[in-house]
Amino acid sequence: MAVGMKIAGTKQQVISKLFVIRDDRKLVFSAIPTAISRNVITPEELFHNWQEFYDYLMESTVMYKIRFEDRGDVVEIFTQLDGSPKYQYIKSALKFYIKVSGLSIVE
């Protein structure tokens, strides 16, 4: 099951505010460095394929996949969930990362 959420901003605005590349070249959400890409990827790869991230939520590690779609002045982020009880917290964590990065969610 994939869940979508829209972020106000162009592709470049979203990438520059939402992500940081660590010294080991893994991608992390800039607001919370515990949300880390599983593989070495560039932010642009999020627009082409599902990318796996691991995050520390509710006192345990959770794996999930995200993918972005560029819609001009809006970027849609899709999250692939597999039904684990901890996955209910991913959407709220992503909303937090987006807001702390200075971006807005469009409903």
mmCIF file with all atom_site columns, C-alpha atoms in Angstrom:
data_model
loop_
_atom_site.group_PDB
_atom_site.id
_atom_site.type_symbol
_atom_site.label_atom_id
_atom_site.label_alt_id
_atom_site.label_comp_id
_atom_site.label_asym_id
_atom_site.label_entity_id
_atom_site.label_seq_id
_atom_site.pdbx_PDB_ins_code
_atom_site.Cartn_x
_atom_site.Cartn_y
_atom_site.Cartn_z
_atom_site.occupancy
_atom_site.B_iso_or_equiv
_atom_site.pdbx_formal_charge
_atom_site.auth_seq_id
_atom_site.auth_comp_id
_atom_site.auth_asym_id
_atom_site.auth_atom_id
_atom_site.pdbx_PDB_model_num
ATOM 1   C CA . MET A 1 1   ? 0.000  0.000  0.000   1.00 0.00 ? 1   MET A CA 1
ATOM 2   C CA . ALA A 1 2   ? 1.363  3.440  -0.948  1.00 0.00 ? 2   ALA A CA 1
ATOM 3   C CA . VAL A 1 3   ? 0.298  6.596  0.877   1.00 0.00 ? 3   VAL A CA 1
ATOM 4   C CA . GLY A 1 4   ? 0.785  10.025 -0.757  1.00 0.00 ? 4   GLY A CA 1
ATOM 5   C CA . MET A 1 5   ? 1.353  13.501 0.666   1.00 0.00 ? 5   MET A CA 1
ATOM 6   C CA . LYS A 1 6   ? 1.920  16.766 -1.251  1.00 0.00 ? 6   LYS A CA 1
ATOM 7   C CA . ILE A 1 7   ? 4.704  19.217 -0.392  1.00 0.00 ? 7   ILE A CA 1
ATOM 8   C CA . ALA A 1 8   ? 4.534  22.829 -1.604  1.00 0.00 ? 8   ALA A CA 1
ATOM 9   C CA . GLY A 1 9   ? 7.631  23.760 -3.620  1.00 0.00 ? 9   GLY A CA 1
ATOM 10  C CA . THR A 1 10  ? 9.591  22.908 -6.707  1.00 0.00 ? 10  THR A CA 1
ATOM 11  C CA . LYS A 1 11  ? 11.687 19.785 -6.953  1.00 0.00 ? 11  LYS A CA 1
ATOM 12  C CA . GLN A 1 12  ? 14.897 21.720 -6.194  1.00 0.00 ? 12  GLN A CA 1
ATOM 13  C CA . GLN A 1 13  ? 13.356 23.577 -3.235  1.00 0.00 ? 13  GLN A CA 1
ATOM 14  C CA . VAL A 1 14  ? 12.130 20.334 -1.679  1.00 0.00 ? 14  VAL A CA 1
ATOM 15  C CA . ILE A 1 15  ? 15.439 18.534 -2.220  1.00 0.00 ? 15  ILE A CA 1
ATOM 16  C CA . SER A 1 16  ? 17.568 21.379 -0.855  1.00 0.00 ? 16  SER A CA 1
ATOM 17  C CA . LYS A 1 17  ? 15.477 21.894 2.286   1.00 0.00 ? 17  LYS A CA 1
ATOM 18  C CA . LEU A 1 18  ? 14.473 18.319 3.077   1.00 0.00 ? 18  LEU A CA 1
ATOM 19  C CA . PHE A 1 19  ? 17.727 16.356 2.637   1.00 0.00 ? 19  PHE A CA 1
ATOM 20  C CA . VAL A 1 20  ? 21.395 16.345 3.530   1.00 0.00 ? 20  VAL A CA 1
ATOM 21  C CA . ILE A 1 21  ? 24.061 13.980 2.199   1.00 0.00 ? 21  ILE A CA 1
ATOM 22  C CA . ARG A 1 22  ? 26.179 12.523 5.004   1.00 0.00 ? 22  ARG A CA 1
ATOM 23  C CA . ASP A 1 23  ? 29.928 11.916 4.853   1.00 0.00 ? 23  ASP A CA 1
ATOM 24  C CA . ASP A 1 24  ? 29.249 8.267  3.940   1.00 0.00 ? 24  ASP A CA 1
ATOM 25  C CA . ARG A 1 25  ? 27.123 9.613  1.009   1.00 0.00 ? 25  ARG A CA 1
ATOM 26  C CA . LYS A 1 26  ? 23.863 8.273  2.434   1.00 0.00 ? 26  LYS A CA 1
ATOM 27  C CA . LEU A 1 27  ? 20.871 10.554 2.256   1.00 0.00 ? 27  LEU A CA 1
ATOM 28  C CA . VAL A 1 28  ? 19.211 11.756 5.473   1.00 0.00 ? 28  VAL A CA 1
ATOM 29  C CA . PHE A 1 29  ? 16.277 13.984 6.242   1.00 0.00 ? 29  PHE A CA 1
ATOM 30  C CA . SER A 1 30  ? 17.916 17.248 7.287   1.00 0.00 ? 30  SER A CA 1
ATOM 31  C CA . ALA A 1 31  ? 15.665 17.752 10.310  1.00 0.00 ? 31  ALA A CA 1
ATOM 32  C CA . ILE A 1 32  ? 16.284 14.352 11.873  1.00 0.00 ? 32  ILE A CA 1
ATOM 33  C CA . PRO A 1 33  ? 19.528 12.543 11.035  1.00 0.00 ? 33  PRO A CA 1
ATOM 34  C CA . THR A 1 34  ? 18.121 9.206  12.243  1.00 0.00 ? 34  THR A CA 1
ATOM 35  C CA . ALA A 1 35  ? 16.049 8.824  9.034   1.00 0.00 ? 35  ALA A CA 1
ATOM 36  C CA . ILE A 1 36  ? 18.721 7.423  6.692   1.00 0.00 ? 36  ILE A CA 1
ATOM 37  C CA . SER A 1 37  ? 18.682 5.931  3.203   1.00 0.00 ? 37  SER A CA 1
ATOM 38  C CA . ARG A 1 38  ? 19.638 2.295  3.227   1.00 0.00 ? 38  ARG A CA 1
ATOM 39  C CA . ASN A 1 39  ? 21.879 2.726  0.164   1.00 0.00 ? 39  ASN A CA 1
ATOM 40  C CA . VAL A 1 40  ? 24.059 5.489  -1.218  1.00 0.00 ? 40  VAL A CA 1
ATOM 41  C CA . ILE A 1 41  ? 21.663 7.534  -3.369  1.00 0.00 ? 41  ILE A CA 1
ATOM 42  C CA . THR A 1 42  ? 21.248 11.054 -4.674  1.00 0.00 ? 42  THR A CA 1
ATOM 43  C CA . PRO A 1 43  ? 18.074 13.015 -3.918  1.00 0.00 ? 43  PRO A CA 1
ATOM 44  C CA . GLU A 1 44  ? 17.184 12.867 -7.627  1.00 0.00 ? 44  GLU A CA 1
ATOM 45  C CA . GLU A 1 45  ? 16.961 9.066  -7.430  1.00 0.00 ? 45  GLU A CA 1
ATOM 46  C CA . LEU A 1 46  ? 13.910 9.508  -5.193  1.00 0.00 ? 46  LEU A CA 1
ATOM 47  C CA . PHE A 1 47  ? 12.069 10.743 -8.301  1.00 0.00 ? 47  PHE A CA 1
ATOM 48  C CA . HIS A 1 48  ? 12.855 7.600  -10.317 1.00 0.00 ? 48  HIS A CA 1
ATOM 49  C CA . ASN A 1 49  ? 12.536 4.590  -8.036  1.00 0.00 ? 49  ASN A CA 1
ATOM 50  C CA . TRP A 1 50  ? 11.374 3.515  -4.603  1.00 0.00 ? 50  TRP A CA 1
ATOM 51  C CA . GLN A 1 51  ? 14.184 4.060  -2.113  1.00 0.00 ? 51  GLN A CA 1
ATOM 52  C CA . GLU A 1 52  ? 14.444 2.332  1.235   1.00 0.00 ? 52  GLU A CA 1
ATOM 53  C CA . PHE A 1 53  ? 15.005 4.307  4.437   1.00 0.00 ? 53  PHE A CA 1
ATOM 54  C CA . TYR A 1 54  ? 15.377 3.196  7.995   1.00 0.00 ? 54  TYR A CA 1
ATOM 55  C CA . ASP A 1 55  ? 14.303 5.379  10.854  1.00 0.00 ? 55  ASP A CA 1
ATOM 56  C CA . TYR A 1 56  ? 14.236 5.200  14.632  1.00 0.00 ? 56  TYR A CA 1
ATOM 57  C CA . LEU A 1 57  ? 10.605 5.672  15.691  1.00 0.00 ? 57  LEU A CA 1
ATOM 58  C CA . MET A 1 58  ? 8.894  4.804  18.941  1.00 0.00 ? 58  MET A CA 1
ATOM 59  C CA . GLU A 1 59  ? 12.030 3.174  20.363  1.00 0.00 ? 59  GLU A CA 1
ATOM 60  C CA . SER A 1 60  ? 12.680 0.824  17.456  1.00 0.00 ? 60  SER A CA 1
ATOM 61  C CA . THR A 1 61  ? 14.004 0.787  13.919  1.00 0.00 ? 61  THR A CA 1
ATOM 62  C CA . VAL A 1 62  ? 11.437 0.915  11.125  1.00 0.00 ? 62  VAL A CA 1
ATOM 63  C CA . MET A 1 63  ? 12.117 0.337  7.425   1.00 0.00 ? 63  MET A CA 1
ATOM 64  C CA . TYR A 1 64  ? 9.995  2.007  4.743   1.00 0.00 ? 64  TYR A CA 1
ATOM 65  C CA . LYS A 1 65  ? 10.217 3.019  1.107   1.00 0.00 ? 65  LYS A CA 1
ATOM 66  C CA . ILE A 1 66  ? 9.603  6.466  -0.350  1.00 0.00 ? 66  ILE A CA 1
ATOM 67  C CA . ARG A 1 67  ? 9.343  7.852  -3.857  1.00 0.00 ? 67  ARG A CA 1
ATOM 68  C CA . PHE A 1 68  ? 8.723  11.408 -5.092  1.00 0.00 ? 68  PHE A CA 1
ATOM 69  C CA . GLU A 1 69  ? 6.826  12.763 -8.083  1.00 0.00 ? 69  GLU A CA 1
ATOM 70  C CA . ASP A 1 70  ? 7.499  16.251 -9.446  1.00 0.00 ? 70  ASP A CA 1
ATOM 71  C CA . ARG A 1 71  ? 4.237  18.093 -10.141 1.00 0.00 ? 71  ARG A CA 1
ATOM 72  C CA . GLY A 1 72  ? 5.689  21.550 -10.916 1.00 0.00 ? 72  GLY A CA 1
ATOM 73  C CA . ASP A 1 73  ? 5.016  23.723 -7.868  1.00 0.00 ? 73  ASP A CA 1
ATOM 74  C CA . VAL A 1 74  ? 4.232  20.668 -5.734  1.00 0.00 ? 74  VAL A CA 1
ATOM 75  C CA . VAL A 1 75  ? 6.190  17.490 -5.010  1.00 0.00 ? 75  VAL A CA 1
ATOM 76  C CA . GLU A 1 76  ? 4.236  14.423 -3.982  1.00 0.00 ? 76  GLU A CA 1
ATOM 77  C CA . ILE A 1 77  ? 5.912  11.992 -1.618  1.00 0.00 ? 77  ILE A CA 1
ATOM 78  C CA . PHE A 1 78  ? 4.666  8.418  -1.594  1.00 0.00 ? 78  PHE A CA 1
ATOM 79  C CA . THR A 1 79  ? 5.372  6.062  1.278   1.00 0.00 ? 79  THR A CA 1
ATOM 80  C CA . GLN A 1 80  ? 5.167  2.306  0.879   1.00 0.00 ? 80  GLN A CA 1
ATOM 81  C CA . LEU A 1 81  ? 3.985  0.593  4.050   1.00 0.00 ? 81  LEU A CA 1
ATOM 82  C CA . ASP A 1 82  ? 3.729  -3.111 4.822   1.00 0.00 ? 82  ASP A CA 1
ATOM 83  C CA . GLY A 1 83  ? 1.300  -3.246 7.739   1.00 0.00 ? 83  GLY A CA 1
ATOM 84  C CA . SER A 1 84  ? 3.684  -3.435 10.713  1.00 0.00 ? 84  SER A CA 1
ATOM 85  C CA . PRO A 1 85  ? 2.201  -1.782 13.844  1.00 0.00 ? 85  PRO A CA 1
ATOM 86  C CA . LYS A 1 86  ? 5.040  0.795  13.897  1.00 0.00 ? 86  LYS A CA 1
ATOM 87  C CA . TYR A 1 87  ? 4.144  1.995  10.406  1.00 0.00 ? 87  TYR A CA 1
ATOM 88  C CA . GLN A 1 88  ? 1.287  4.094  11.761  1.00 0.00 ? 88  GLN A CA 1
ATOM 89  C CA . TYR A 1 89  ? 3.963  6.540  12.979  1.00 0.00 ? 89  TYR A CA 1
ATOM 90  C CA . ILE A 1 90  ? 5.784  6.999  9.664   1.00 0.00 ? 90  ILE A CA 1
ATOM 91  C CA . LYS A 1 91  ? 3.324  9.446  8.115   1.00 0.00 ? 91  LYS A CA 1
ATOM 92  C CA . SER A 1 92  ? 3.373  11.679 11.194  1.00 0.00 ? 92  SER A CA 1
ATOM 93  C CA . ALA A 1 93  ? 7.196  11.490 11.329  1.00 0.00 ? 93  ALA A CA 1
ATOM 94  C CA . LEU A 1 94  ? 7.451  12.506 7.661   1.00 0.00 ? 94  LEU A CA 1
ATOM 95  C CA . LYS A 1 95  ? 5.039  15.398 8.256   1.00 0.00 ? 95  LYS A CA 1
ATOM 96  C CA . PHE A 1 96  ? 7.265  16.539 11.116  1.00 0.00 ? 96  PHE A CA 1
ATOM 97  C CA . TYR A 1 97  ? 10.438 16.315 8.977   1.00 0.00 ? 97  TYR A CA 1
ATOM 98  C CA . ILE A 1 98  ? 8.750  18.348 6.230   1.00 0.00 ? 98  ILE A CA 1
ATOM 99  C CA . LYS A 1 99  ? 7.498  21.091 8.566   1.00 0.00 ? 99  LYS A CA 1
ATOM 100 C CA . VAL A 1 100 ? 10.785 21.390 10.500  1.00 0.00 ? 100 VAL A CA 1
ATOM 101 C CA . SER A 1 101 ? 12.602 21.771 7.156   1.00 0.00 ? 101 SER A CA 1
ATOM 102 C CA . GLY A 1 102 ? 10.540 24.896 6.483   1.00 0.00 ? 102 GLY A CA 1
ATOM 103 C CA . LEU A 1 103 ? 8.314  23.308 3.857   1.00 0.00 ? 103 LEU A CA 1
ATOM 104 C CA . SER A 1 104 ? 4.508  23.140 3.820   1.00 0.00 ? 104 SER A CA 1
ATOM 105 C CA . ILE A 1 105 ? 2.169  20.247 3.259   1.00 0.00 ? 105 ILE A CA 1
ATOM 106 C CA . VAL A 1 106 ? -0.626 20.865 0.770   1.00 0.00 ? 106 VAL A CA 1
ATOM 107 C CA . GLU A 1 107 ? -3.832 18.996 1.530   1.00 0.00 ? 107 GLU A CA 1
#
